[in-house]
Short mmCIF file of C-alpha atoms and ligand atoms in Angstrom, two decimals:
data_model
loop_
_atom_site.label_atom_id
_atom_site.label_comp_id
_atom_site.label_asym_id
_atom_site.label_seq_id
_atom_site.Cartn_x
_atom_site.Cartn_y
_atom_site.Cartn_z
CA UNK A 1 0.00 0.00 0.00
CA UNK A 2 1.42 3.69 -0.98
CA UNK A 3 -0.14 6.78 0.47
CA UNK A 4 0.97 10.01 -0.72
CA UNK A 5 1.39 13.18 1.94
CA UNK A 6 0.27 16.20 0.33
CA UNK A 7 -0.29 19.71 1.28
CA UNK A 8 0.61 23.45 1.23
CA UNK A 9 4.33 24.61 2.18
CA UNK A 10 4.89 24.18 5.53
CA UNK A 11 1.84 22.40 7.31
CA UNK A 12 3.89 19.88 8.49
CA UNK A 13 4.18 16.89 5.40
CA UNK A 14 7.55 16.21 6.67
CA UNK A 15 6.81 16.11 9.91
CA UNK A 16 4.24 13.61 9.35
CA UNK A 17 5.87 11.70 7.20
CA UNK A 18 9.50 11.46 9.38
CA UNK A 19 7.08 10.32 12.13
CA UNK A 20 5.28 7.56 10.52
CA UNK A 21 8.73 6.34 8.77
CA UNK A 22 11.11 7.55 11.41
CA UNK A 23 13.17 10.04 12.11
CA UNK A 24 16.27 10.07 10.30
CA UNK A 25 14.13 9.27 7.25
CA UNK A 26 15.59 12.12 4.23
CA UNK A 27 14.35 10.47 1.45
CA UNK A 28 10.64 11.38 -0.56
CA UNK A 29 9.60 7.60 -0.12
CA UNK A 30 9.84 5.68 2.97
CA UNK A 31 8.52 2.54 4.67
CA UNK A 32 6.06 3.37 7.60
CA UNK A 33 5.86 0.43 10.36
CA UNK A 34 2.34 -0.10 11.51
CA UNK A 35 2.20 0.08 15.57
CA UNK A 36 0.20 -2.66 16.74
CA UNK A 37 -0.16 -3.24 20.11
CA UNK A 38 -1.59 -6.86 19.50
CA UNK A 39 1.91 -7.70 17.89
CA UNK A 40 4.03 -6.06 20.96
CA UNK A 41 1.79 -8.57 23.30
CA UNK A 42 2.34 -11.87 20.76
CA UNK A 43 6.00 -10.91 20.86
CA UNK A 44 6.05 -10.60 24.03
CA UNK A 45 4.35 -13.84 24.21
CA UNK A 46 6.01 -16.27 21.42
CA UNK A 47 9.39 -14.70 22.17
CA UNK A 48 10.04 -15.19 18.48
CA UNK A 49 13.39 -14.73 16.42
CA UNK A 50 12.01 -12.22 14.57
CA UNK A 51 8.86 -9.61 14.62
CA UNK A 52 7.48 -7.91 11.69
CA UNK A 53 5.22 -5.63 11.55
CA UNK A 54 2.55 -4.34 8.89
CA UNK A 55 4.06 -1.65 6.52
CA UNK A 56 3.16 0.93 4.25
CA UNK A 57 4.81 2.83 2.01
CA UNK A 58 4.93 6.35 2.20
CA UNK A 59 5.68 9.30 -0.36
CA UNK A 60 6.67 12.95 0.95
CA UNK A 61 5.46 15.41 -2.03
CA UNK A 62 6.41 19.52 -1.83
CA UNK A 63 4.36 21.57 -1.17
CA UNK A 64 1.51 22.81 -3.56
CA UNK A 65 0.62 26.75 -3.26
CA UNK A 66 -1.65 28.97 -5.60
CA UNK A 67 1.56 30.85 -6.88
CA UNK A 68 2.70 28.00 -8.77
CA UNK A 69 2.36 27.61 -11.97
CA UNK A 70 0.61 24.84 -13.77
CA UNK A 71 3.58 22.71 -14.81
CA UNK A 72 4.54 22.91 -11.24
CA UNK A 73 1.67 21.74 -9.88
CA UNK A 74 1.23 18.99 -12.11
CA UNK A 75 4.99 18.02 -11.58
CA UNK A 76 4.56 18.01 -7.90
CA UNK A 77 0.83 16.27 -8.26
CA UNK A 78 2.51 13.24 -10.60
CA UNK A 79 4.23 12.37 -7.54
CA UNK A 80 0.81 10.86 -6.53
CA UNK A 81 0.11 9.08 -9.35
CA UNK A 82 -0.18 5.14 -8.57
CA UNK A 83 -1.04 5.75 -4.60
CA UNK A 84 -3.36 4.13 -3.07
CA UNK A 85 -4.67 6.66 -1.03
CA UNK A 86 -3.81 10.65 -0.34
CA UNK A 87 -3.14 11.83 3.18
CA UNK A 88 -3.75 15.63 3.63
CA UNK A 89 -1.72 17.86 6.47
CA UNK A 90 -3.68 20.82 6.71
CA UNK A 91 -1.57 23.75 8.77
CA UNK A 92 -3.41 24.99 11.87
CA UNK A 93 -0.58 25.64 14.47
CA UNK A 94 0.04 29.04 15.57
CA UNK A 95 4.07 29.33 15.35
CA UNK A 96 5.35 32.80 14.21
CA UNK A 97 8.47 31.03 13.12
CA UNK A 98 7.26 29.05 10.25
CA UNK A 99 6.35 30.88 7.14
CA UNK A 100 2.28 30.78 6.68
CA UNK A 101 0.49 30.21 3.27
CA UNK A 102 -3.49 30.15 4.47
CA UNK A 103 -4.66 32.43 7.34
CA UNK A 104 -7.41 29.81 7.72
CA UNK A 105 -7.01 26.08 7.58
CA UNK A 106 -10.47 25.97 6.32
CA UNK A 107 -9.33 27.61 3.51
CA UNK A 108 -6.15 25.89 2.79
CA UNK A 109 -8.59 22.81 2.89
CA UNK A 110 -10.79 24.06 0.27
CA UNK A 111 -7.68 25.00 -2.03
CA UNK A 112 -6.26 21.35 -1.66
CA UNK A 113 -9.69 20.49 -2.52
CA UNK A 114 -9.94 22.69 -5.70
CA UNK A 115 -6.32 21.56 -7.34
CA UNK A 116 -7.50 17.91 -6.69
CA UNK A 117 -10.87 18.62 -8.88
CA UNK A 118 -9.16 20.69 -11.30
CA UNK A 119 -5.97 18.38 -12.53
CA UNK A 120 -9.19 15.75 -12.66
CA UNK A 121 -11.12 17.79 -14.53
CA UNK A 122 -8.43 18.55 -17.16
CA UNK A 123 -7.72 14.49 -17.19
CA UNK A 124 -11.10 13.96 -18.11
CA UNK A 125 -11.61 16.74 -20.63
CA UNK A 126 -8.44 15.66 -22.18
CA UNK A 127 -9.53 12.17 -22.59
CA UNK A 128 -12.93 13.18 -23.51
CA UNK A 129 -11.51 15.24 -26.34
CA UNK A 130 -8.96 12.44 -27.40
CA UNK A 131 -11.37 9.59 -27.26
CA UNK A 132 -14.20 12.17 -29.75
CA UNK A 133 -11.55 13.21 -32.12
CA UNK A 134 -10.30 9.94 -32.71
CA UNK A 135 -10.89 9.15 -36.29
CA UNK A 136 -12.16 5.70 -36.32
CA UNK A 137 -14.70 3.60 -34.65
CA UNK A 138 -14.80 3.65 -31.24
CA UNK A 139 -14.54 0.25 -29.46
CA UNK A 140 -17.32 -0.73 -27.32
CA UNK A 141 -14.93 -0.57 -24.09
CA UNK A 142 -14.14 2.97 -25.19
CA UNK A 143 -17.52 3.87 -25.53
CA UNK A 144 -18.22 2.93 -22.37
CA UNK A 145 -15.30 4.76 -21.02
CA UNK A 146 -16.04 7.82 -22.67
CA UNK A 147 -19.54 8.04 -21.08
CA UNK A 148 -17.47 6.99 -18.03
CA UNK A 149 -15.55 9.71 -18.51
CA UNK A 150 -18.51 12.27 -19.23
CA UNK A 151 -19.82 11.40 -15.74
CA UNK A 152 -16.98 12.02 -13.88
CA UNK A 153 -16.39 15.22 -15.77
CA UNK A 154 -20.09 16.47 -14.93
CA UNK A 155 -19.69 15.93 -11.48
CA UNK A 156 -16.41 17.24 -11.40
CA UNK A 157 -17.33 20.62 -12.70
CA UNK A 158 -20.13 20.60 -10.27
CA UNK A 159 -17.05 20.41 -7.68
CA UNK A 160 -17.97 17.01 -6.79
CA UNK A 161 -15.35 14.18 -6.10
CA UNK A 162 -15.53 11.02 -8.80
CA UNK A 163 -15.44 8.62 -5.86
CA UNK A 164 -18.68 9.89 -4.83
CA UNK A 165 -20.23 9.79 -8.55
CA UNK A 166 -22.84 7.32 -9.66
CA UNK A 167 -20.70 4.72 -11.36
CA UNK A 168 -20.57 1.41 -11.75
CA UNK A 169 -18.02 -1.32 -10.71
CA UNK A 170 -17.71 -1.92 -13.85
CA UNK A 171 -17.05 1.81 -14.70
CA UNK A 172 -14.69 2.33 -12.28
CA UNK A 173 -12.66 -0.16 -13.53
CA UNK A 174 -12.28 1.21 -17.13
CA UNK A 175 -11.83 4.59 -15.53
CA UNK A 176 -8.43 3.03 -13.28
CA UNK A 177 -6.01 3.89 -16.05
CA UNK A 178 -6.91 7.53 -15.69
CA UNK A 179 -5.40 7.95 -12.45
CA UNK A 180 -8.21 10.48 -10.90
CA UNK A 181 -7.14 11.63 -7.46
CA UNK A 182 -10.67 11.86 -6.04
CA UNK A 183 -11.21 8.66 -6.78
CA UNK A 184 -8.62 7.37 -4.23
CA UNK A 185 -9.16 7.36 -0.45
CA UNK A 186 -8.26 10.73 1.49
CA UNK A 187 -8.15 11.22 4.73
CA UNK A 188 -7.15 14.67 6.43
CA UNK A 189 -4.66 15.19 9.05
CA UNK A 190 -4.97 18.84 10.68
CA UNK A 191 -1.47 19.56 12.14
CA UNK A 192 -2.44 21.52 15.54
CA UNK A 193 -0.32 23.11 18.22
CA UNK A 194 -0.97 22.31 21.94
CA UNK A 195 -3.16 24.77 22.77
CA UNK A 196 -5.40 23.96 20.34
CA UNK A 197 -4.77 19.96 20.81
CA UNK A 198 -5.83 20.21 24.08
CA UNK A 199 -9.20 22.58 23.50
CA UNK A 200 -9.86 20.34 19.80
CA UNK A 201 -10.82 23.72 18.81
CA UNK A 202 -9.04 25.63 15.94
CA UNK A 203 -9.73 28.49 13.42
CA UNK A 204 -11.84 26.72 10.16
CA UNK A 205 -12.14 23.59 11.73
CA UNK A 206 -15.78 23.60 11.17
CA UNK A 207 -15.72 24.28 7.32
CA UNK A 208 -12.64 21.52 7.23
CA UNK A 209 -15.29 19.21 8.91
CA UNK A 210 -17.80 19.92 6.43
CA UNK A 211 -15.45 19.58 3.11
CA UNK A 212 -14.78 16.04 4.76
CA UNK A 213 -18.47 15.08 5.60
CA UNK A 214 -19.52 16.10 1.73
CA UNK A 215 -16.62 14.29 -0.07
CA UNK A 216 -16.82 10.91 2.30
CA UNK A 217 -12.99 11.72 3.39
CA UNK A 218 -12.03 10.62 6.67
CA UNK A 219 -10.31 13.27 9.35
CA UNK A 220 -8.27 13.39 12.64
CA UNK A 221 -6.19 15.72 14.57
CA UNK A 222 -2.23 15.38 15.08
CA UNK A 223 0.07 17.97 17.08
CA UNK A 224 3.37 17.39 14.80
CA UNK A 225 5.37 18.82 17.06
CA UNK A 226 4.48 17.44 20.23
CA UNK A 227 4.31 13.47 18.66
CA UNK A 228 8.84 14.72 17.77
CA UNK A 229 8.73 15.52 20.89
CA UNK A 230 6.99 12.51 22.40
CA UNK A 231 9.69 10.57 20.28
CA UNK A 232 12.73 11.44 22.60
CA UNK A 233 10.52 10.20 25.62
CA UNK A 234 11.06 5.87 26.87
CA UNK A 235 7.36 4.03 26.65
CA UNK A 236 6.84 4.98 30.50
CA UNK A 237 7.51 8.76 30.43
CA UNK A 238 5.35 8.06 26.75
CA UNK A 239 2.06 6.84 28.38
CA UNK A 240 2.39 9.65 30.87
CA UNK A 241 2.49 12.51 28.42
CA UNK A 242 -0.20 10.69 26.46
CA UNK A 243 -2.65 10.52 29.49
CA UNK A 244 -2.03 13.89 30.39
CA UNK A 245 -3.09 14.77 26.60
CA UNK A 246 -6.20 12.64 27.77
CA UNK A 247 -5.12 9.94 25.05
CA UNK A 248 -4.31 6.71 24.99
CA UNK A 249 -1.99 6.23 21.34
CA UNK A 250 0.10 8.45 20.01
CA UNK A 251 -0.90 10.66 17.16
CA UNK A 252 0.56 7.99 14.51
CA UNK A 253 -0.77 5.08 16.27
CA UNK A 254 -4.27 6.77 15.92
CA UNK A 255 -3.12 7.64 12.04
CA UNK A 256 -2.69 3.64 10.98
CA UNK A 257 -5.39 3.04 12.09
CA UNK A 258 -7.72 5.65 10.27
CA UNK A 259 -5.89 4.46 7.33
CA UNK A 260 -6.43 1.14 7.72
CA UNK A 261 -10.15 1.28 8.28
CA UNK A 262 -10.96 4.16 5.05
CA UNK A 263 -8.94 2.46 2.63
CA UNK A 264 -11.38 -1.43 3.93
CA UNK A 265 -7.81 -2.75 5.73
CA UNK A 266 -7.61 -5.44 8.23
CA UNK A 267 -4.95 -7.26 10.07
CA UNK A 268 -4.47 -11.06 10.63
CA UNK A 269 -1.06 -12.60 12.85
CA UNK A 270 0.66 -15.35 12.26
CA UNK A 271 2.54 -16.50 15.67
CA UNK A 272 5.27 -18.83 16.48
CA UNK A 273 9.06 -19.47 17.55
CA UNK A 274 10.33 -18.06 14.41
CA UNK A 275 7.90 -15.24 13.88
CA UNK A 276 5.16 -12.98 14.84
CA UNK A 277 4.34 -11.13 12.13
CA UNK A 278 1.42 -9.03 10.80
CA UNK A 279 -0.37 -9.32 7.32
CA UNK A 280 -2.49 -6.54 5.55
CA UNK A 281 -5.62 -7.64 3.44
CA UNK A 282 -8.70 -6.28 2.46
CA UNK A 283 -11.95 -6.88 4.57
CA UNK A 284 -13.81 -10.00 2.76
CA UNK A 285 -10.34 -11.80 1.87
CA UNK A 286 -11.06 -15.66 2.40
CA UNK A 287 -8.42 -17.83 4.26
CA UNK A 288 -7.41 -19.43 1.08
CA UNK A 289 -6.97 -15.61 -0.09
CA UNK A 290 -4.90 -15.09 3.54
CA UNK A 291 -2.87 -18.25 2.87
CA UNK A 292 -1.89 -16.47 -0.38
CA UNK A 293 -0.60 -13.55 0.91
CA UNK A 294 1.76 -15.51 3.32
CA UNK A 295 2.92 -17.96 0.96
CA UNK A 296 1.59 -19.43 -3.12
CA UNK A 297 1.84 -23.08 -1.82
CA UNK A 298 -0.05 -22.66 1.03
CA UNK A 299 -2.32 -20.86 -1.44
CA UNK A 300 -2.42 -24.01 -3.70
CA UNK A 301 -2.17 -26.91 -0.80
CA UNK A 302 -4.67 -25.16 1.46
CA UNK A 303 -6.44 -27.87 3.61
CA UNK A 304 -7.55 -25.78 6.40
CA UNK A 305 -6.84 -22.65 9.16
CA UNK A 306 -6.24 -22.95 12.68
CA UNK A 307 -7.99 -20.20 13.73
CA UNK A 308 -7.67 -18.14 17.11
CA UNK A 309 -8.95 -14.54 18.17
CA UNK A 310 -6.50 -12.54 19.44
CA UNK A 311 -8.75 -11.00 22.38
CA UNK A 312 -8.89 -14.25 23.71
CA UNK A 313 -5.56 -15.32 23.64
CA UNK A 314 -4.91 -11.77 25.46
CA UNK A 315 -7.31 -12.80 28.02
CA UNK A 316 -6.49 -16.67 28.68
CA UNK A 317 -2.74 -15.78 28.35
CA UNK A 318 -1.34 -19.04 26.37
CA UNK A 319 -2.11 -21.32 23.55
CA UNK A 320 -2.32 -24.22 25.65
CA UNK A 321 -5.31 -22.48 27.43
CA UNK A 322 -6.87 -21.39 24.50
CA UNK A 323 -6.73 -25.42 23.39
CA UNK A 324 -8.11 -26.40 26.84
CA UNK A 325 -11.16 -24.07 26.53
CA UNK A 326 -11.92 -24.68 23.19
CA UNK A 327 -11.29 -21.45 21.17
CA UNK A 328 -8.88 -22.74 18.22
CA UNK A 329 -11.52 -23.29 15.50
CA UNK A 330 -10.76 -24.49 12.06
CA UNK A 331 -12.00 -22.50 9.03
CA UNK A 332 -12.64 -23.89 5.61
CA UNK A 333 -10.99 -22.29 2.51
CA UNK A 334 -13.95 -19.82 1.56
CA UNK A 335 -14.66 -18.01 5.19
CA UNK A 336 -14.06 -14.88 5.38
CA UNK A 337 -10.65 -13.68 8.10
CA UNK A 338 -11.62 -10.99 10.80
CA UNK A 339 -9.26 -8.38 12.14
CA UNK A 340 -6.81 -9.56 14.25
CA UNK A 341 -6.94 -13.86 13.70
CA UNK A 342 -4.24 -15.84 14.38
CA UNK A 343 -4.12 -18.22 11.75
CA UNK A 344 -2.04 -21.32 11.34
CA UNK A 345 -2.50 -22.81 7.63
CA UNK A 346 -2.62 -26.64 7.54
CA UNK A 347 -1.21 -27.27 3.80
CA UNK A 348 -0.12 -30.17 1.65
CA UNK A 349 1.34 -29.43 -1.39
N1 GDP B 401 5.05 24.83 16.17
C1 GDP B 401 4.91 23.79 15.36
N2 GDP B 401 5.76 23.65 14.37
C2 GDP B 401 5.62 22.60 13.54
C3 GDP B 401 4.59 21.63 13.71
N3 GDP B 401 4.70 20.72 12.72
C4 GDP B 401 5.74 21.12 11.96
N4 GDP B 401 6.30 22.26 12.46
C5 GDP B 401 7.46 23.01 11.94
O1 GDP B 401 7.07 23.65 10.75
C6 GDP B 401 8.14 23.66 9.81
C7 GDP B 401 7.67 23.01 8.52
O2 GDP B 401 7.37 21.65 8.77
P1 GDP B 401 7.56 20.55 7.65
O3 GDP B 401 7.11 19.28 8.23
O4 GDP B 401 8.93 20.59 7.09
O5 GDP B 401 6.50 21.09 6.60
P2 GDP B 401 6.27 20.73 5.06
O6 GDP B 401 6.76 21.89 4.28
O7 GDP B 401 4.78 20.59 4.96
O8 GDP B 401 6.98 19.45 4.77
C8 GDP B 401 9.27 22.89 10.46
O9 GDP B 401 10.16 23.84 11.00
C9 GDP B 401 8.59 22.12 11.57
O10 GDP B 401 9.45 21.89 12.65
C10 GDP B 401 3.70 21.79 14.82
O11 GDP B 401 2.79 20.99 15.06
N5 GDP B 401 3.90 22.88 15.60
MG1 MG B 402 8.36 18.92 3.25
#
């Protein structure tokens, strides 16, 4: 999975994106550990070689501002082509310091908004235009692309995201080689100071709130600076400052997981001496789908899954409990995995 940080100058992309990929990251693309507490316990528990968590991958873009000029922009927004999702940092910390773009964050959200629908807009007039003045016969997939296309460019001039346009599955499929931006998952991260952390009141955050409800996109609150900060702390002095903040995760903890639940993600483990280790899927992946991901010939040989929830193995402590009460069920190759199995494949291949 590849998320794309995007923003104006100085809202805090980089911040974001050294904390999610850590911080001696200088690159524009990093790897992004997923924090999962339910891997720290099976570690703890398994005492395993080796623990692996979930990752994604993450791409730091520059900033996009209104003085720009359209080659700029686009050069800056090709950078998100092939993501799989677009995480916003919208700039609402007071810091006289740090050069300011937006006087309102509500603002700056609506102008992140606006270059999103208009590079779509041109995509779809230009392919529009391409696909009418081609002189030949259309094919019947390009037909059905161009009134695709026509759709999408409708409700995009009415300022309307294409996710949230009335197409079909099938629709949406021709449309994937266009690369529209509102298509993909968004979810907004406003970058507050302290003071405003603490009060979860900042200028524009009302009109920010809207612009998420009415384009579907998903939206939390981060202080930047205070998550560097919390960095420098040990885990004890950590869960202090995060209780005091009247939280229980960090900032980037809470982040992975908004990500994981608007782009349909789920977690299964798989746990033993060698390794505990975490595997993304998609919510409705079969365990003969989840056997796939881990290996092809467990894939192919799939007899069956071993199949414990991790809450209980939390609560009852061991396997060997878990065995004594019961609660290790075997699946068959076409149920659906829940967040946060522990599966064990039996395979012959
Ligand atoms: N006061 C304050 N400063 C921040 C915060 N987040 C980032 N900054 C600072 O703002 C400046 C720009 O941040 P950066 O992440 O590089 O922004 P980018 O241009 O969006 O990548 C840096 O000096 C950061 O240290 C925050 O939450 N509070
Ligand atoms: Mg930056």
């Amino acid at each position: 999975m590849r998320i794309g940080i995007y923003g104006a100058p100085f809202s805090g992309k980089t911040t974001v994106f050294k904390l999610l990929v850590g911080n001696d990251a200088n690159e524009e693309m990093g790897i992004a550990k997923i924090r999962d507490e339910r891997i720290d316990f099976l570690s703890k528990l398994f005492n395993p070689k080796k623990t692996t968590y979930a990752t994604i991958e993450l791409v730091d873009l520059p900033g996009l501002s209104p003085e720009l000029s359209r080659k700029d922009k686009n050069q800056i927004l090709m950078k998100i082509q092939n993501v799989d999702a677009i995480l916003w940092v919208i700039r609402a910390f007071d810091d006289e310091s740090v050069a300011r773009y937006f006087d309102d964050p509500g603002k700056e959200a609506g102008y992140l908004r606006d270059e999103l629908l208009v590079r779509d807009l041109e995509i779809a007039e230009s392919n529009i235009e391409k696909l009418k003045n081609a002189k030949r016969k259309l094919s019947q997939i390009e037909e059905m692309q161009l009134k695709a296309l026509e759709k999408c460019e409708l409700a995009l001039n009415e300022g309307k995201f294409v996710k949230l346009t009335d197409l079909s599955a099938e629709e949406k499929n021709l449309l994937n080689s266009f690369d529209f931006f509102t298509l993909l998952e968004s979810v907004i991260v406003v970058n507050l100071d302290e003071k405003s952390f603490r009060a979860h009141d900042y200028k524009g955050k009302a009109s920010i709130e809207k612009l998420a409800r009415e384009n579907s996109l998903s939206m939390m609150e981060v202080c930047g600076k205070l998550e560097m900060e919390m960095n420098e702390l040990d885990e004890e002095e950590k869960l202090e400052f995060l209780k005091d903040l009247g939280l229980s995760e960090s900032g980037i903890q809470r982040l992975s997981k908004v990500l994981y639940s608007s782009l349909g993600l789920i977690s299964f483990f798989t746990s033993g001496e060698d390794e505990v280790r975490a595997w993304t899927i998609k919510k409705g992946t079969t365990f003969k789908g989840a056997a796939g991901k881990i290996h092809t010939d467990l894939e192919r040989g799939f007899i069956r899954a071993e199949v414990v929830k991790f809450d209980d193995l939390k609560k009852l402590g061991s396997m060997k409990e878990i065995k004594a009460n019961g609660l290790m069920r075997l699946e068959g190759k076409d149920s659906i995995v829940e967040d946060g199995e522990i599966i064990n494949v039996r395979f012959s291949v």
